Coordinates of C-alpha atoms in Angstrom, one line a residue:
X188 CA 14.5 36.9 1.6
X189 CA 12.5 38.7 -0.7
X190 CA 12.2 36.5 -3.8
X191 CA 10.6 33.3 -2.4
X192 CA 7.8 32.1 -4.4
X193 CA 5.0 30.1 -2.0
X194 CA 3.4 27.6 -3.9
X195 CA 0.2 25.1 -2.9
X196 CA 0.5 24.0 -0.1
X197 CA 3.1 25.0 2.7
X198 CA 5.7 24.8 0.0
X199 CA 8.2 27.4 -0.8
X200 CA 10.6 27.7 -3.7
X201 CA 14.0 29.4 -2.8
X202 CA 17.2 30.2 -4.9
X203 CA 20.6 27.9 -4.2
X204 CA 22.2 31.1 -3.3
X205 CA 19.4 32.0 -0.8
X206 CA 19.3 28.8 0.5
X207 CA 22.9 29.0 1.3
X208 CA 22.6 32.0 2.9
X209 CA 19.5 31.5 4.9
X210 CA 19.9 27.3 5.5
X211 CA 19.5 27.5 9.3
X212 CA 16.2 29.3 9.1
X213 CA 14.9 26.9 6.1
X214 CA 15.8 24.1 8.4
X215 CA 13.4 25.8 11.1
X216 CA 10.6 25.8 9.0
X217 CA 11.0 22.3 7.5
X218 CA 11.1 20.9 11.3
X219 CA 8.2 23.1 11.9
X220 CA 6.2 21.2 8.7
X221 CA 7.1 23.6 5.8
X222 CA 8.2 22.3 2.5
X223 CA 10.9 24.1 0.8
X224 CA 11.9 23.3 -2.8
X225 CA 15.3 24.6 -3.8
X226 CA 16.1 25.8 -7.1
X227 CA 19.4 26.5 -9.4
X228 CA 18.5 28.4 -12.1
X229 CA 14.9 28.1 -11.5
X230 CA 15.0 24.5 -11.6
X231 CA 13.9 22.7 -8.9
X232 CA 17.5 20.6 -7.5
X233 CA 16.3 19.8 -3.8
X234 CA 13.8 19.5 -1.1
X235 CA 13.7 19.9 2.2
X236 CA 11.2 18.2 4.5
X237 CA 10.7 17.4 8.1
X238 CA 12.2 14.1 9.4
X239 CA 9.1 11.6 10.5
X240 CA 9.2 11.3 14.3
X241 CA 11.3 8.4 15.7
X242 CA 8.1 6.7 17.0
X243 CA 6.6 6.3 13.4
X244 CA 9.7 5.1 12.0
X245 CA 9.7 1.4 10.9
X246 CA 12.0 -0.3 13.1
X247 CA 13.3 -4.0 11.9
X248 CA 11.7 -6.9 13.5
X249 CA 14.0 -9.8 14.7
X250 CA 13.5 -13.2 13.5
X251 CA 11.7 -12.3 10.1
X252 CA 14.3 -14.1 7.9
X253 CA 14.7 -17.5 10.2
X254 CA 15.4 -20.4 8.2
X255 CA 16.3 -18.4 4.7
X256 CA 19.8 -19.2 5.0
X257 CA 22.1 -21.9 5.5
X258 CA 25.8 -22.5 6.7
X259 CA 27.3 -25.9 5.9
X260 CA 28.4 -28.1 8.2
X261 CA 31.8 -27.7 7.3
X262 CA 32.1 -24.0 6.9
X263 CA 35.0 -23.7 9.5
X264 CA 37.2 -26.7 9.1
X265 CA 40.7 -26.2 7.6
X266 CA 41.4 -25.7 4.0
X267 CA 42.6 -28.5 1.7
X268 CA 46.6 -27.9 1.4
X269 CA 46.3 -27.0 -1.9
X270 CA 44.3 -24.5 -1.9
X271 CA 46.0 -23.3 1.4
X272 CA 49.1 -23.0 -0.7
X273 CA 47.3 -20.2 -2.7
X274 CA 46.7 -17.7 -0.2
X275 CA 49.9 -18.1 1.5
X276 CA 52.1 -17.9 -1.5
X277 CA 53.5 -20.9 -0.6
X278 CA 55.3 -23.1 -3.7
X279 CA 54.6 -26.9 -4.1

């Protein structure tokens, strides 16, 4: 891993070939907080960053959609015979 370029901050540029060979090491570095840029032919293609800790992720709150939707009163009523025939393929 001799040809890695270090740039500002905790970023590191790695070639795609090198990333394939040393993926587990790069994942460990990302887990420690270092950002790794993966480049192909010298052009940045992907960024390997650490995951946010579970306690900082935003969880959904229950009830936020209350009152935004509705269901018709006849939602589960039987279909009219002419419409039911279209689904079953029966002729008149």
